[in-house]
PDB file of C-alpha atoms and ligand atoms in Angstrom:
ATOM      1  CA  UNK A   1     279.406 -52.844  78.935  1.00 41.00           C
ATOM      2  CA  UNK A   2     279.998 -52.019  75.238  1.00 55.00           C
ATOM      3  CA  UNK A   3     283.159 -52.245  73.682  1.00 68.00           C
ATOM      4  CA  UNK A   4     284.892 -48.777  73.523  1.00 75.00           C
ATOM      5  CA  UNK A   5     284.693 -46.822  69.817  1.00 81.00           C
ATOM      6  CA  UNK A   6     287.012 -44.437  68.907  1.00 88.00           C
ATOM      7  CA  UNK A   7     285.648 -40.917  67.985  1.00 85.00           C
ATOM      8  CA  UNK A   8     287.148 -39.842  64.369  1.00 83.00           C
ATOM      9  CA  UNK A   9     289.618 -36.947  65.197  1.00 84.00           C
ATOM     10  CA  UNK A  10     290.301 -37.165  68.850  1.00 86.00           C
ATOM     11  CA  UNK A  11     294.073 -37.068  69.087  1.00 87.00           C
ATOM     12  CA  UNK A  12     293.378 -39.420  72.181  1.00 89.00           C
ATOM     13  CA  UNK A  13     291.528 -42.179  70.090  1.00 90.00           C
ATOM     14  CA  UNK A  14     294.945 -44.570  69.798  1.00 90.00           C
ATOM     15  CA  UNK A  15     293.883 -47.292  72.526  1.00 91.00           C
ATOM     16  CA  UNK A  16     290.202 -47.065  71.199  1.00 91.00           C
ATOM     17  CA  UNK A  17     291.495 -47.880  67.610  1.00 92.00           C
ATOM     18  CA  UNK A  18     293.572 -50.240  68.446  1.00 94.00           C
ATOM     19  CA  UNK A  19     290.891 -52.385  70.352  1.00 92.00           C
ATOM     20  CA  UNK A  20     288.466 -51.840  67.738  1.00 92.00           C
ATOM     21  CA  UNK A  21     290.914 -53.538  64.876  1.00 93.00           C
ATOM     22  CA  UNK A  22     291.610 -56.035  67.354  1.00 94.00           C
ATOM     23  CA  UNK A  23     287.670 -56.841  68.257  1.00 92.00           C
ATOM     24  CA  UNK A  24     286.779 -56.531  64.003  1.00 91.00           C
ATOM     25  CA  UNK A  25     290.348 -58.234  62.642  1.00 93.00           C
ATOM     26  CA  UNK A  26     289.371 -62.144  62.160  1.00 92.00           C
ATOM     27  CA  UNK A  27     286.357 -60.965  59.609  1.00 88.00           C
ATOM     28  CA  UNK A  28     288.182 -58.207  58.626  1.00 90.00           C
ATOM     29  CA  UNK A  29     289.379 -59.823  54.968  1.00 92.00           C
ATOM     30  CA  UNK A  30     285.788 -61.074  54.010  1.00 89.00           C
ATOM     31  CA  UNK A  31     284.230 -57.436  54.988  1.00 88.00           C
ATOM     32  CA  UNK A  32     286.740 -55.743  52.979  1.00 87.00           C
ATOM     33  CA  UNK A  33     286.463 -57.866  50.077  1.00 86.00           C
ATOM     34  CA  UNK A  34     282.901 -57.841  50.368  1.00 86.00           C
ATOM     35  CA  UNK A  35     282.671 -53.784  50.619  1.00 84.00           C
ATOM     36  CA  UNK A  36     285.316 -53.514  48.251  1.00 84.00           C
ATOM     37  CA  UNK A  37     284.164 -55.412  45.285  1.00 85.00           C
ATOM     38  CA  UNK A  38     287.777 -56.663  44.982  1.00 86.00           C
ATOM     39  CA  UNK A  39     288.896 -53.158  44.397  1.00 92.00           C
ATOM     40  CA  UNK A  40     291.141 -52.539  46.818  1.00 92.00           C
ATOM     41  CA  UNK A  41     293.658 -55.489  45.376  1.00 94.00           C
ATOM     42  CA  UNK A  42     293.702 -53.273  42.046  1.00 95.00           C
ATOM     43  CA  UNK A  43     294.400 -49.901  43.774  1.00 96.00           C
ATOM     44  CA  UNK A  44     296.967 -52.005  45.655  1.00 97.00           C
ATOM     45  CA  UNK A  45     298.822 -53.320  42.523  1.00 97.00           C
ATOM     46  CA  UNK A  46     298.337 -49.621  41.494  1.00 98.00           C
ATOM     47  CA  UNK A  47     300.368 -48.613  44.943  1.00 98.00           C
ATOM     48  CA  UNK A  48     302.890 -50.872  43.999  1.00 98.00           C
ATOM     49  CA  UNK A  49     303.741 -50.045  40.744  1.00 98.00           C
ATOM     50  CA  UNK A  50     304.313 -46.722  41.871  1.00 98.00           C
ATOM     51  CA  UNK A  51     307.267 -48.418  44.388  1.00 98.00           C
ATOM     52  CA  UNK A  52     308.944 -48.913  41.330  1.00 98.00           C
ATOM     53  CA  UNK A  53     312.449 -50.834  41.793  1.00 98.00           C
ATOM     54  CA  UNK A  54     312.045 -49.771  45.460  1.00 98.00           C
ATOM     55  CA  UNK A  55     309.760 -52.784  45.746  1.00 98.00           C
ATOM     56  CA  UNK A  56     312.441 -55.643  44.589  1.00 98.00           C
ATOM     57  CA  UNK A  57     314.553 -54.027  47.926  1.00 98.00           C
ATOM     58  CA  UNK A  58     313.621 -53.408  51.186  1.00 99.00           C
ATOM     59  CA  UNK A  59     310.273 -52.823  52.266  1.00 99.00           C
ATOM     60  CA  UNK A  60     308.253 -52.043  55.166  1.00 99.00           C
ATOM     61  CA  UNK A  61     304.533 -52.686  55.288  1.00 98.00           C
ATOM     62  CA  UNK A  62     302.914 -49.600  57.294  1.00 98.00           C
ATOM     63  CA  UNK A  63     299.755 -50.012  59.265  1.00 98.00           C
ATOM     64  CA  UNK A  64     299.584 -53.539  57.852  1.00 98.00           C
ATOM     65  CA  UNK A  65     296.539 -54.825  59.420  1.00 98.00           C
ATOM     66  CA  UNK A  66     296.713 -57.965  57.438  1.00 98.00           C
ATOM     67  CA  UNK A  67     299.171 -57.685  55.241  1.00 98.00           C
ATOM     68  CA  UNK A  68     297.911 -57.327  52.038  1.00 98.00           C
ATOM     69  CA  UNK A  69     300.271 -55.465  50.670  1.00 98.00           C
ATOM     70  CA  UNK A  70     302.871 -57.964  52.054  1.00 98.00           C
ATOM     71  CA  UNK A  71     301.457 -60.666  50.736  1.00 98.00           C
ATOM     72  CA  UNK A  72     301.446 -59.237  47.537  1.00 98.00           C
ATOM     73  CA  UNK A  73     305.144 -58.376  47.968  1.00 98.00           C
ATOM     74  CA  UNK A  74     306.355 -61.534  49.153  1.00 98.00           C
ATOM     75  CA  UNK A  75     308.764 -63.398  47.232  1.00 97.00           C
ATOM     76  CA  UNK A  76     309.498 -60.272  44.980  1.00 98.00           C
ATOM     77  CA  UNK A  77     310.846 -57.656  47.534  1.00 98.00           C
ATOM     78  CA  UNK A  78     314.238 -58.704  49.413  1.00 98.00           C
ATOM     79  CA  UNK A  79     313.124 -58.467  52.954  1.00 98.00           C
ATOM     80  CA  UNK A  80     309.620 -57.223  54.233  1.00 98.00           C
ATOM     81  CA  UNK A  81     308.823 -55.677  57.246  1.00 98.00           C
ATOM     82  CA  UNK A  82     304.862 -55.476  58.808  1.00 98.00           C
ATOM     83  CA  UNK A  83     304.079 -53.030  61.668  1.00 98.00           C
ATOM     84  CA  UNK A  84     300.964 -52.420  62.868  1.00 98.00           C
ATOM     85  CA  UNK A  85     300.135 -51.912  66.339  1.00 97.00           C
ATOM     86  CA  UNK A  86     297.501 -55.012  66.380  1.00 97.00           C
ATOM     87  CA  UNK A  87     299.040 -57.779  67.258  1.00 97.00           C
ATOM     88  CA  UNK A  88     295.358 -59.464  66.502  1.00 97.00           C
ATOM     89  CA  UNK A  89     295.399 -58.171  62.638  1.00 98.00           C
ATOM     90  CA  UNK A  90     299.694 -58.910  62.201  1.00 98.00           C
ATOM     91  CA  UNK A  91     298.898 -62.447  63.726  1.00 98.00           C
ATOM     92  CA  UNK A  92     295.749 -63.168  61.106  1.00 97.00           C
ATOM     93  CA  UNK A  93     298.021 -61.812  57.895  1.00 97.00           C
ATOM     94  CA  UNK A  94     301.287 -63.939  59.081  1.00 97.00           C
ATOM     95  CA  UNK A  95     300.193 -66.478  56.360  1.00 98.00           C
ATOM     96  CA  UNK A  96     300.140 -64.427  53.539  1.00 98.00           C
ATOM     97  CA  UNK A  97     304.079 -63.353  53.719  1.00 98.00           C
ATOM     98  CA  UNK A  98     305.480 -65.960  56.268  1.00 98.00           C
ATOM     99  CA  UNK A  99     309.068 -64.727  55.855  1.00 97.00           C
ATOM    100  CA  UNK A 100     307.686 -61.052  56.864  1.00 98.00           C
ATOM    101  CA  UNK A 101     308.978 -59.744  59.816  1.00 98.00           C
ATOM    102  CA  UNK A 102     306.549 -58.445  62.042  1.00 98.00           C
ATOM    103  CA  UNK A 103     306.967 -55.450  64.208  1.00 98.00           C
ATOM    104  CA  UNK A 104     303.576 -54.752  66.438  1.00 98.00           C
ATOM    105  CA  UNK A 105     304.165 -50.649  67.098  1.00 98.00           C
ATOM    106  CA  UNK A 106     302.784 -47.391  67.178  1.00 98.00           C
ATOM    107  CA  UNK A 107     303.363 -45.652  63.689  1.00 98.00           C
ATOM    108  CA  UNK A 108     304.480 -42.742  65.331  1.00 97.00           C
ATOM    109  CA  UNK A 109     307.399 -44.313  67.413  1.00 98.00           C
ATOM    110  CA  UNK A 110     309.108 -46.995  65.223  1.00 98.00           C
ATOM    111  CA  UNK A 111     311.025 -49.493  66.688  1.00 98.00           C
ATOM    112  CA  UNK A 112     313.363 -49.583  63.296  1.00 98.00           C
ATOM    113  CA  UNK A 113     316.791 -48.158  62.361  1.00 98.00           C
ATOM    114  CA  UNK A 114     317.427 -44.791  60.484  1.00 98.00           C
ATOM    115  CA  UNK A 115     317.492 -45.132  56.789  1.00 98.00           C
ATOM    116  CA  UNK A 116     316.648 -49.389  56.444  1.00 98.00           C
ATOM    117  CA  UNK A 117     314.087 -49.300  53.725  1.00 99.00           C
ATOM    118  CA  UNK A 118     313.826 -48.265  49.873  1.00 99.00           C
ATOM    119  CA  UNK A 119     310.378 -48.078  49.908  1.00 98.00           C
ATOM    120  CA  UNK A 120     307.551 -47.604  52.739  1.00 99.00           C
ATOM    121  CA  UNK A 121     303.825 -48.496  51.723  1.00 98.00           C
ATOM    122  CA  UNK A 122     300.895 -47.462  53.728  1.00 98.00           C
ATOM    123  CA  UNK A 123     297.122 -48.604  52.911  1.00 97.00           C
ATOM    124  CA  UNK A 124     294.409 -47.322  54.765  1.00 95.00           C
ATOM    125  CA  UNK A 125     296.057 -46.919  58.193  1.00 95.00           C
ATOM    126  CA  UNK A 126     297.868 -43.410  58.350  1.00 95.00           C
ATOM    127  CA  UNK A 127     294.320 -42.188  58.678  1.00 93.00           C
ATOM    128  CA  UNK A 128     293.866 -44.313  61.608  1.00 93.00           C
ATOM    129  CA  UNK A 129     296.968 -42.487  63.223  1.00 94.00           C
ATOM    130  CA  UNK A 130     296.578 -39.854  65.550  1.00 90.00           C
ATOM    131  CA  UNK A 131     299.281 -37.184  64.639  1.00 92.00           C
ATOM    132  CA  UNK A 132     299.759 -38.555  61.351  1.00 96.00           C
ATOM    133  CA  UNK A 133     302.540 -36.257  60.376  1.00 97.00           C
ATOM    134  CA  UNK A 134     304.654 -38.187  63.406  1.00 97.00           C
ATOM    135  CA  UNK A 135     303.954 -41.440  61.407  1.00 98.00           C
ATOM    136  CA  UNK A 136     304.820 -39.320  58.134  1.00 98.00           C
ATOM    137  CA  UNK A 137     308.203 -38.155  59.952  1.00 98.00           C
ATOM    138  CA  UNK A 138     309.035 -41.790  61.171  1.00 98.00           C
ATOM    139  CA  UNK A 139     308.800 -42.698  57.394  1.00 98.00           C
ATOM    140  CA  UNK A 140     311.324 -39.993  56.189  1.00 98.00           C
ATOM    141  CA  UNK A 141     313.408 -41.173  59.200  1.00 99.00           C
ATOM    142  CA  UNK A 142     313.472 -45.063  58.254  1.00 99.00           C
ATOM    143  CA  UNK A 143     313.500 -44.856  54.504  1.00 99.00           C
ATOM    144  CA  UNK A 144     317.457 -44.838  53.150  1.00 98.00           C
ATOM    145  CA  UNK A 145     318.060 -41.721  50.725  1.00 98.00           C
ATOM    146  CA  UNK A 146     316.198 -41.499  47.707  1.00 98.00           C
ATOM    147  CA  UNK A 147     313.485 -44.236  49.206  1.00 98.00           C
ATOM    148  CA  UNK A 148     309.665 -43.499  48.141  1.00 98.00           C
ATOM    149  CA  UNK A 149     307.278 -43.629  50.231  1.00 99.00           C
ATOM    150  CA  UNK A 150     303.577 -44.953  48.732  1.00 98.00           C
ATOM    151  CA  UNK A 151     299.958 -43.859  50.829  1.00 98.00           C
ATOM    152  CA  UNK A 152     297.071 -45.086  49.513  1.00 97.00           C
ATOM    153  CA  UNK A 153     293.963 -43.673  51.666  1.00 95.00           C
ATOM    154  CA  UNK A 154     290.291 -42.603  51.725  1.00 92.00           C
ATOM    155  CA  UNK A 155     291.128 -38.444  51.966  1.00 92.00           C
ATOM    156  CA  UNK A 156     288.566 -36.000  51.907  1.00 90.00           C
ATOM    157  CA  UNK A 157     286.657 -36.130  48.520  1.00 88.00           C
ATOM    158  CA  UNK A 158     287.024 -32.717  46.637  1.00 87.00           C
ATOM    159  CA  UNK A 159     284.971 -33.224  43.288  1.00 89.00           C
ATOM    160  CA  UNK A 160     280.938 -33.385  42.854  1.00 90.00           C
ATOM    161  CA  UNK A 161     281.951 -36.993  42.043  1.00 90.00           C
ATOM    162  CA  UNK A 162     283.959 -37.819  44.754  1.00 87.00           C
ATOM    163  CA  UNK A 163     281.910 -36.539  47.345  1.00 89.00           C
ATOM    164  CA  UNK A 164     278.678 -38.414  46.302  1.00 90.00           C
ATOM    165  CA  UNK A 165     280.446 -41.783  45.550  1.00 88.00           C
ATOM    166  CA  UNK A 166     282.457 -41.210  49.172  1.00 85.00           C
ATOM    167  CA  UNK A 167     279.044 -39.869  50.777  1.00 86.00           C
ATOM    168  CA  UNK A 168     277.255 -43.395  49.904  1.00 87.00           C
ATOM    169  CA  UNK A 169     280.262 -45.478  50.657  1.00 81.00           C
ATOM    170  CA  UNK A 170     280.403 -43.792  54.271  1.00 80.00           C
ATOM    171  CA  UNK A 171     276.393 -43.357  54.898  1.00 80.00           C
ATOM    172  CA  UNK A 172     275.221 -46.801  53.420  1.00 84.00           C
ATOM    173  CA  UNK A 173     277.990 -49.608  52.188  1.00 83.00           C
ATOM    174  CA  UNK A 174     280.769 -49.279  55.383  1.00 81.00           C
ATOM    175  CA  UNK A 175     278.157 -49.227  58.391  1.00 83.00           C
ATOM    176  CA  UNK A 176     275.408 -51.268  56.762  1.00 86.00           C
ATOM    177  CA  UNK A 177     277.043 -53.265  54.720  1.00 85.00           C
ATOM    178  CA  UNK A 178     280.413 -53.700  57.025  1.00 84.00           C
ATOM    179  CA  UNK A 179     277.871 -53.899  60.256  1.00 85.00           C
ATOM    180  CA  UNK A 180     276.144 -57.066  58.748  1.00 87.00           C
ATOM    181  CA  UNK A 181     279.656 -58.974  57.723  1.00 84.00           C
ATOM    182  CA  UNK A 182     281.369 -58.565  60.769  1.00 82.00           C
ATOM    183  CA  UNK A 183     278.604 -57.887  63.410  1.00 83.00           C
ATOM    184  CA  UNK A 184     280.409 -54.742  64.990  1.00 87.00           C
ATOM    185  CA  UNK A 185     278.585 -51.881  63.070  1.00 86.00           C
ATOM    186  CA  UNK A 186     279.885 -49.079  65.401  1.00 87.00           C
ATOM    187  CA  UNK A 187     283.431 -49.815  64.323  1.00 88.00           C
ATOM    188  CA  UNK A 188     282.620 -49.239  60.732  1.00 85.00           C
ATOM    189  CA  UNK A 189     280.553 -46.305  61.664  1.00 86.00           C
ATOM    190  CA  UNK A 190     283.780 -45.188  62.908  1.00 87.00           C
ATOM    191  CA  UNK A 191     285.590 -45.993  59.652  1.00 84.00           C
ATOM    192  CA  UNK A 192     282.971 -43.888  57.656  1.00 82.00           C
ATOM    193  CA  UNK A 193     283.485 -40.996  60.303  1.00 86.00           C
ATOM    194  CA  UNK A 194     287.482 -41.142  60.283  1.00 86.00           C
ATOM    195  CA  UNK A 195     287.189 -40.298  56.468  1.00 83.00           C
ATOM    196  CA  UNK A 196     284.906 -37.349  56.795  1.00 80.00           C
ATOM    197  CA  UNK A 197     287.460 -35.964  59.740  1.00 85.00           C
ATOM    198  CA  UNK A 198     290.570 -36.637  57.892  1.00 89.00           C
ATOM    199  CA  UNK A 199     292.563 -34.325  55.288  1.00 94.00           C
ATOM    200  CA  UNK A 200     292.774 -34.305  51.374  1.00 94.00           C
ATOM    201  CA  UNK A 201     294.666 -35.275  49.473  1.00 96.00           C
ATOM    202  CA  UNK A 202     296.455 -31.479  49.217  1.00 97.00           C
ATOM    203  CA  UNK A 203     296.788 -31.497  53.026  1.00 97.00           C
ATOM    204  CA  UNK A 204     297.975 -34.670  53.115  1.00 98.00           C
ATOM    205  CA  UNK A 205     300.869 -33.855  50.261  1.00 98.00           C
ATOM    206  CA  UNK A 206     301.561 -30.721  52.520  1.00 98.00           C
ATOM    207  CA  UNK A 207     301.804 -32.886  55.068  1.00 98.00           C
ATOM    208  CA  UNK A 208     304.688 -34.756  53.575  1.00 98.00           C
ATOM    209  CA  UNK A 209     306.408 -31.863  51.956  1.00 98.00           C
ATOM    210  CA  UNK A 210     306.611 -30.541  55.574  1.00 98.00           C
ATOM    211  CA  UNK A 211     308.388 -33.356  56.939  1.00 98.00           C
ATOM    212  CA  UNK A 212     310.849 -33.565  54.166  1.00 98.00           C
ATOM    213  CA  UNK A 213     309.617 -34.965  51.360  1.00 99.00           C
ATOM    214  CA  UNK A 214     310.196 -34.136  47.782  1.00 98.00           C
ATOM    215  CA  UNK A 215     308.662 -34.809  44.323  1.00 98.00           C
ATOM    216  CA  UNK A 216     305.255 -35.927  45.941  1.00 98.00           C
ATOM    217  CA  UNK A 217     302.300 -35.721  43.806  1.00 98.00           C
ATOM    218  CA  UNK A 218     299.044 -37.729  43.884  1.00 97.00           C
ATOM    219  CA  UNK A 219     296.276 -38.580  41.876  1.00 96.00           C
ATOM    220  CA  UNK A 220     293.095 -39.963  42.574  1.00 93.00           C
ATOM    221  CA  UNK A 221     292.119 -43.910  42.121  1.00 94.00           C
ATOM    222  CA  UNK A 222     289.204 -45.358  40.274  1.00 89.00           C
ATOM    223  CA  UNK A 223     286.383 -45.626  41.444  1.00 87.00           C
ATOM    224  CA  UNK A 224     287.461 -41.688  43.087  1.00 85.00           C
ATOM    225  CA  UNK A 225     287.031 -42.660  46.461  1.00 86.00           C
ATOM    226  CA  UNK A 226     290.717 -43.697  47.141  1.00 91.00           C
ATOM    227  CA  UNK A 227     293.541 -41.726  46.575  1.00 95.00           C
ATOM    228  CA  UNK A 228     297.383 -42.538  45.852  1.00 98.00           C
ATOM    229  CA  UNK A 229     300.088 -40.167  47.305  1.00 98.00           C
ATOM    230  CA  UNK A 230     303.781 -40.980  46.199  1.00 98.00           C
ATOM    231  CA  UNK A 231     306.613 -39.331  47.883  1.00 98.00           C
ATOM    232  CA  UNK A 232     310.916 -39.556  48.105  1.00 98.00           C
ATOM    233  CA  UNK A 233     313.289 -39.255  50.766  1.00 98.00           C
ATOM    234  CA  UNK A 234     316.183 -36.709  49.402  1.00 98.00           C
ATOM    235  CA  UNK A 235     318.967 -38.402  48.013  1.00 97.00           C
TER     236      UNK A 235
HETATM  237  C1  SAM B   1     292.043 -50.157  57.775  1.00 85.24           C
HETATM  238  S1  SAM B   1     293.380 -51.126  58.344  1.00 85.24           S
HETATM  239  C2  SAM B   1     294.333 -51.247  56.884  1.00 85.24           C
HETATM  240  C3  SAM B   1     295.248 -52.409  56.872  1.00 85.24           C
HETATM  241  C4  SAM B   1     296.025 -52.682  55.603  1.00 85.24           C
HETATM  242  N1  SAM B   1     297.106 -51.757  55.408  1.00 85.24           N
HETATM  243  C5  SAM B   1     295.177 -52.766  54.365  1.00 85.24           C
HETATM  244  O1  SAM B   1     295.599 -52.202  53.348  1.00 85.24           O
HETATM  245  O2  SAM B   1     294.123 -53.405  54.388  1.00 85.24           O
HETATM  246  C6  SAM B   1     294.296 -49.930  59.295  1.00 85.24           C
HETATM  247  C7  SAM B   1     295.389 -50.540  60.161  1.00 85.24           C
HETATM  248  O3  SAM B   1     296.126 -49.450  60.740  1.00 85.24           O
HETATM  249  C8  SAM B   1     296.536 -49.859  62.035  1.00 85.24           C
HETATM  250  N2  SAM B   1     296.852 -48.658  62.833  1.00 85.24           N
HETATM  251  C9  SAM B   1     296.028 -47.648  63.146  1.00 85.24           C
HETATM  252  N3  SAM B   1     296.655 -46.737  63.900  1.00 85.24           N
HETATM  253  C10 SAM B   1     297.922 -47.202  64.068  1.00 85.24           C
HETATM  254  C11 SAM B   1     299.065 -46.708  64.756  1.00 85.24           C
HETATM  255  N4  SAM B   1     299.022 -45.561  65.457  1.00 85.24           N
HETATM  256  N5  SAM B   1     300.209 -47.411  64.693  1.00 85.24           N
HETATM  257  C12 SAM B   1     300.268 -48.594  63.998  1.00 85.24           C
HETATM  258  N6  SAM B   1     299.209 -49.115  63.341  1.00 85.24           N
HETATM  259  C13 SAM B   1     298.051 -48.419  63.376  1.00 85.24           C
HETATM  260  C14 SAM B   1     295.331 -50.631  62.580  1.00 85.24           C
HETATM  261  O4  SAM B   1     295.677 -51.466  63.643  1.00 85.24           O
HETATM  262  C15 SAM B   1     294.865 -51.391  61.326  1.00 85.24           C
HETATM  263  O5  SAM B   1     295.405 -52.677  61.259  1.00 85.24           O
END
């Protein structure tokens, strides 16, 4: 029998996604550096710039997968926190912030106290989330007053530009490309597809406002195919 996909926009898809990371996780650092270029480590150090102080505090790693953004945050922020809800991809990024704690759970139920963090980051992942604008809400909820909260994500291309670069990254470089380093090409067919069913980048701001957000803006990344969204709890 073949391994279950997940089908991009079914608000059911949770258990298929979360199988899928697990079945793709141990080559999932050489695909991404392979489909990336290296790219995604310089939209990352973008992503956490934009933390400002809030990444010398408390911070918690959203959809971590494995923990990039942690690892580039350990030994700078005071304590780090990892949840993802693959124990698989938590268990292969362990190494690269060992004094991380690691919480394997659903983005849109956090087992976490109100108001513990100064800054939430999120790469890649809320996309991933059915009913992201729980896993938005759980964000406000856990981030103390005045915390920001930092999404960096594929959204739904709106220039000429965007759309061509994002329409050969999704048709050719994820499945093909992805397929051939880890061997499961359906997954990153998936990937592609997620992209092309998710919001952009205006929904997603909406998206934040709605939940309680303030001063979010965002800006597109370079090469335009990511985006940055940057958000704050109320004081
Ligand atoms: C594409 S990976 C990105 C990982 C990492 N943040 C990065 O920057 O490379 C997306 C991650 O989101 C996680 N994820 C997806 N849906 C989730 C959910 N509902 N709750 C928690 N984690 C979720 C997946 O398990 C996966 O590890």
């Amino acid at each position: 029998m073949s391994a279950a996909v997940p089908v991009a926009g079914d608000p059911g898809r949770g258990p298929a996604v979360q199988a899928m990371f697990a079945r793709i996780a141990v080559g999932y650092d050489r695909a991404n550096a392979i489909i990336s270029l290296g790219i995604d480590r310089a939209w990352r150090r973008i992503a956490i710039r934009e933390l400002g102080a809030a990444a010398d505090g408390d911070v918690l790693d959203l959809c971590a997968g494995t923990m990039d953004f942690s690892g580039m945050l350990h030994g700078r922020s005071r304590s780090l926190t990892a949840l993802d809800f693959c124990e698989e991809m938590l268990t292969l990024g362990q190494g690269k912030a060992p004094s991380a704690r690691r919480v394997c759970a659903d983005a849109r139920e956090m087992p976490l106290a109100d108001a513990v963090f100064d800054g939430c980051v999120a790469g890649f992942g809320i996309r991933n989330v059915p009913e992201p604008a729980r896993a938005v809400a759980e964000a406000l909820r856990v981030l103390r007053p005045g915390g920001v909260l930092v999404v960096v994500d594929f959204f739904q291309p709106t220039t000429w530009l965007a759309r061509f670069l994002a329409a050969t990254y999704n048709r050719i470089v994820l499945p093909v490309v992805g397929g051939l380093v880890s061997g499961d090409s359906a997954a990153y067919r998936y990937l592609a597809e997620s992209m092309a069913a998710w919001t952009d980048r205006a929904g997603f701001e909406r998206m934040c406002r709605d939940a309680g957000f303030v001063d979010v803006s965002g800006r597109e990344l370079f090469p335009p195919v990511a985006s940055i969204v940057i958000a704050r709890k109320p004081a």
